Tab-separated table of C-alpha atoms in Angstrom:
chain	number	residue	atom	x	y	z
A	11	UNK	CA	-68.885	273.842	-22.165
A	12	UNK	CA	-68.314	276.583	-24.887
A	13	UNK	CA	-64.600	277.447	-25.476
A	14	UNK	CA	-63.506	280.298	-23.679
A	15	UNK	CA	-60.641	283.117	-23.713
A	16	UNK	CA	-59.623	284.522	-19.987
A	17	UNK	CA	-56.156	286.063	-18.616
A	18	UNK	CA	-53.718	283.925	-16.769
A	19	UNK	CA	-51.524	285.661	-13.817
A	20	UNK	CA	-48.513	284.007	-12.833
A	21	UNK	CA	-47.049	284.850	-9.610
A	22	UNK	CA	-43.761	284.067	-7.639
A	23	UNK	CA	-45.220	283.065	-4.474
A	24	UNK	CA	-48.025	284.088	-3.576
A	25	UNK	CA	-50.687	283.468	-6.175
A	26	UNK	CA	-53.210	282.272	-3.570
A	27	UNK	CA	-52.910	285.327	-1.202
A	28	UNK	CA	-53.630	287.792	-5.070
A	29	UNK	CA	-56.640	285.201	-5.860
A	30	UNK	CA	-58.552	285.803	-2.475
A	31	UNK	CA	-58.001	289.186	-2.465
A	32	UNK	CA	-59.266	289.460	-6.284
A	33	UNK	CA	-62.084	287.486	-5.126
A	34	UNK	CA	-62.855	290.156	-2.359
A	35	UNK	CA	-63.109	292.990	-5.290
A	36	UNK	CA	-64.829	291.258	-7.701
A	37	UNK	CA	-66.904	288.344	-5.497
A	38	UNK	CA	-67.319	284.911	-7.108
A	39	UNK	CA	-66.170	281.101	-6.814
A	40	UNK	CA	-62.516	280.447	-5.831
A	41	UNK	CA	-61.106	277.489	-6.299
A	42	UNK	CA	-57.321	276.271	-5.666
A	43	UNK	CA	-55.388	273.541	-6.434
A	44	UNK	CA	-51.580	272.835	-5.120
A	45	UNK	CA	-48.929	271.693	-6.622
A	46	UNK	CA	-48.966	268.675	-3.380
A	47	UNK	CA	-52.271	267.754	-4.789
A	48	UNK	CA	-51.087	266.741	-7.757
A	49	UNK	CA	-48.192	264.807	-5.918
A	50	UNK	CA	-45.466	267.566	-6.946
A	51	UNK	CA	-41.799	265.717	-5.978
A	52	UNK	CA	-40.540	268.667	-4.578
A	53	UNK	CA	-42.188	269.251	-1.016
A	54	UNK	CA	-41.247	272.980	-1.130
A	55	UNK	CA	-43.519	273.737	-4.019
A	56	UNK	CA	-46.467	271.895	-2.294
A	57	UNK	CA	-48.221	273.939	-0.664
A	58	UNK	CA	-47.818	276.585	-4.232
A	59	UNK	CA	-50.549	277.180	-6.307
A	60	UNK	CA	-50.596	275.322	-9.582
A	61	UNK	CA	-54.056	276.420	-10.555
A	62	UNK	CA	-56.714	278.918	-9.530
A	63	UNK	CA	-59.813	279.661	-10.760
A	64	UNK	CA	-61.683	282.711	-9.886
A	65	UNK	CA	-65.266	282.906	-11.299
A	66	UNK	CA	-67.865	285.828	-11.037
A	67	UNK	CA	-71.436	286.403	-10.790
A	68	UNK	CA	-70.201	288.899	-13.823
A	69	UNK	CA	-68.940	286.564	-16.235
A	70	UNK	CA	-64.867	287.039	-15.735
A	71	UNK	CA	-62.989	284.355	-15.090
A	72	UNK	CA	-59.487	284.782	-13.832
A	73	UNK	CA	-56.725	282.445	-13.738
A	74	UNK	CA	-53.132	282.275	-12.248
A	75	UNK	CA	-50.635	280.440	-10.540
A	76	UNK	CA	-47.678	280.103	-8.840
A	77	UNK	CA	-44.303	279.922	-10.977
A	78	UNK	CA	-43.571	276.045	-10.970
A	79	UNK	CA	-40.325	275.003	-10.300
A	80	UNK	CA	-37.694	274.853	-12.453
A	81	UNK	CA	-39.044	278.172	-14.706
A	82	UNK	CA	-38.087	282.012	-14.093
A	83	UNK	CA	-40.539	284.289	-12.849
A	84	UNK	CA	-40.139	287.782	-14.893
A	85	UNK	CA	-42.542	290.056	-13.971
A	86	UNK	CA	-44.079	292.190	-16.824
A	87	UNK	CA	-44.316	288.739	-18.743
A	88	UNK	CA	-46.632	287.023	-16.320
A	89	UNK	CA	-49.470	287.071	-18.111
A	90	UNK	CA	-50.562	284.400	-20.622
A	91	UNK	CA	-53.840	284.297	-22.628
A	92	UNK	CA	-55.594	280.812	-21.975
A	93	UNK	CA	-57.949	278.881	-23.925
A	94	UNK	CA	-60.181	276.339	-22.078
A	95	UNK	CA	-63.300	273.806	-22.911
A	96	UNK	CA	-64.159	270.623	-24.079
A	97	UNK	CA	-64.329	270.817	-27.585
A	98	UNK	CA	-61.021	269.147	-28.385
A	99	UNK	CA	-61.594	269.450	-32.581
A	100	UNK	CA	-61.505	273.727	-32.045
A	101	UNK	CA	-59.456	274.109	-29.096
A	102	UNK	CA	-56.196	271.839	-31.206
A	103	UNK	CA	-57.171	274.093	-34.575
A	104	UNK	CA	-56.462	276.895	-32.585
A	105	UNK	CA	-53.067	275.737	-30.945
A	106	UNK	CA	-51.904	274.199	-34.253
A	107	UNK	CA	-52.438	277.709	-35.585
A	108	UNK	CA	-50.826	279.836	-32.739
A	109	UNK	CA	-47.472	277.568	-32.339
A	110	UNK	CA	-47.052	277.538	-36.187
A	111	UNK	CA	-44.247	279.838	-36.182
A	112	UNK	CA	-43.669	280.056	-32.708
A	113	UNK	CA	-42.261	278.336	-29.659
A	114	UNK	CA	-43.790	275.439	-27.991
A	115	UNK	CA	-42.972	275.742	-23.957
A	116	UNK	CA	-45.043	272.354	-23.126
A	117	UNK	CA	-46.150	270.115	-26.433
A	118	UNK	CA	-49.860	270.008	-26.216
A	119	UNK	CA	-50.121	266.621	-24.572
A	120	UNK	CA	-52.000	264.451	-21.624
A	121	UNK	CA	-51.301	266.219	-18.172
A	122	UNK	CA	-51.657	264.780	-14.461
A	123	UNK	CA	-54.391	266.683	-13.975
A	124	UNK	CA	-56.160	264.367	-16.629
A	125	UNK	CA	-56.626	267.001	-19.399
A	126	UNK	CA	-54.609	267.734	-22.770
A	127	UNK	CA	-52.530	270.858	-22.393
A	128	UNK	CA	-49.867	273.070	-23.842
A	129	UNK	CA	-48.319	276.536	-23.640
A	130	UNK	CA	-46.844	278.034	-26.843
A	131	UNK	CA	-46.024	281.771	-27.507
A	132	UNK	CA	-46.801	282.767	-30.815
A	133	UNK	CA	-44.814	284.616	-33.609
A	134	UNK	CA	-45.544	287.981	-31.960
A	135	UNK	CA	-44.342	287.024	-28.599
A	136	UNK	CA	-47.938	286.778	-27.165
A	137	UNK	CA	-47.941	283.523	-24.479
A	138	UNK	CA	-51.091	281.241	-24.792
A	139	UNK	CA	-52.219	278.324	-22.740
A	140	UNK	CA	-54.419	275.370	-24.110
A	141	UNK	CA	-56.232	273.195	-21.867
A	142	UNK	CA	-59.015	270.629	-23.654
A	143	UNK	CA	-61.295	269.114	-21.187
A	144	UNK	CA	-61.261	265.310	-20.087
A	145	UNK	CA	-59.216	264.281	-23.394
């Protein structure tokens, strides 16, 4: 898989009802994963979306998910750029670039989802998302 560049939505609540409905406009593969699958501690976030993938026949891909607990949802800054793939060498040039002067929300690091990821937003106040692949 070649690196890629996509918007990621987050939403306070109701991520999964805004995913099927994007899938209606735009068609493609939806898939969901809960917070509960992941074994979340908190049973009231369970059944919240902590990552959906919407795919097209057109080549978009769209992202989002629910706020997770503990962080403030503030609409008009619930959009993040993400980076995703497997090529770990590019994908940790580019974070080490865009937290260099910036703030580092979640160290680029091993996740429970089995992948390396961070968020960072950079010196211009732009939020990105790194996720490498398997590493």
């Amino acid at each position: 898989m070649s690196s890629r560049l996509n918007p990621y939505i987050s939403f306070d609540g109701d991520a999964r009802q805004a995913m099927d409905f994007y899938k209606s406009v735009f068609g493609g593969n939806l898939t969901v994963s809960t917070f509960g699958e992941f074994g979340a501690p908190d049973p009231s976030s369970a059944d919240k979306v902590m990552h959906a993938m919407l795919e097209t026949g057109s080549g978009f891909t769209l992202m989002a998910s629910d706020t997770p607990p503990g962080m403030e949802h503030k609409p008009g800054t619930n959009i993040s750029v993400s980076l995703s793939g497997d090529s770990e060498d590019e994908l940790r040039g580019y974070w080490a670039k865009l937290s260099e002067a910036g703030t580092v929300a979640v160290p680029l690091e091993k996740q429970m989802w089995g992948d390396t990821f961070g968020m960072c937003v950079d010196r211009f106040g732009i939020g990105w998302m790194v996720n490498i692949a398997g590493s």
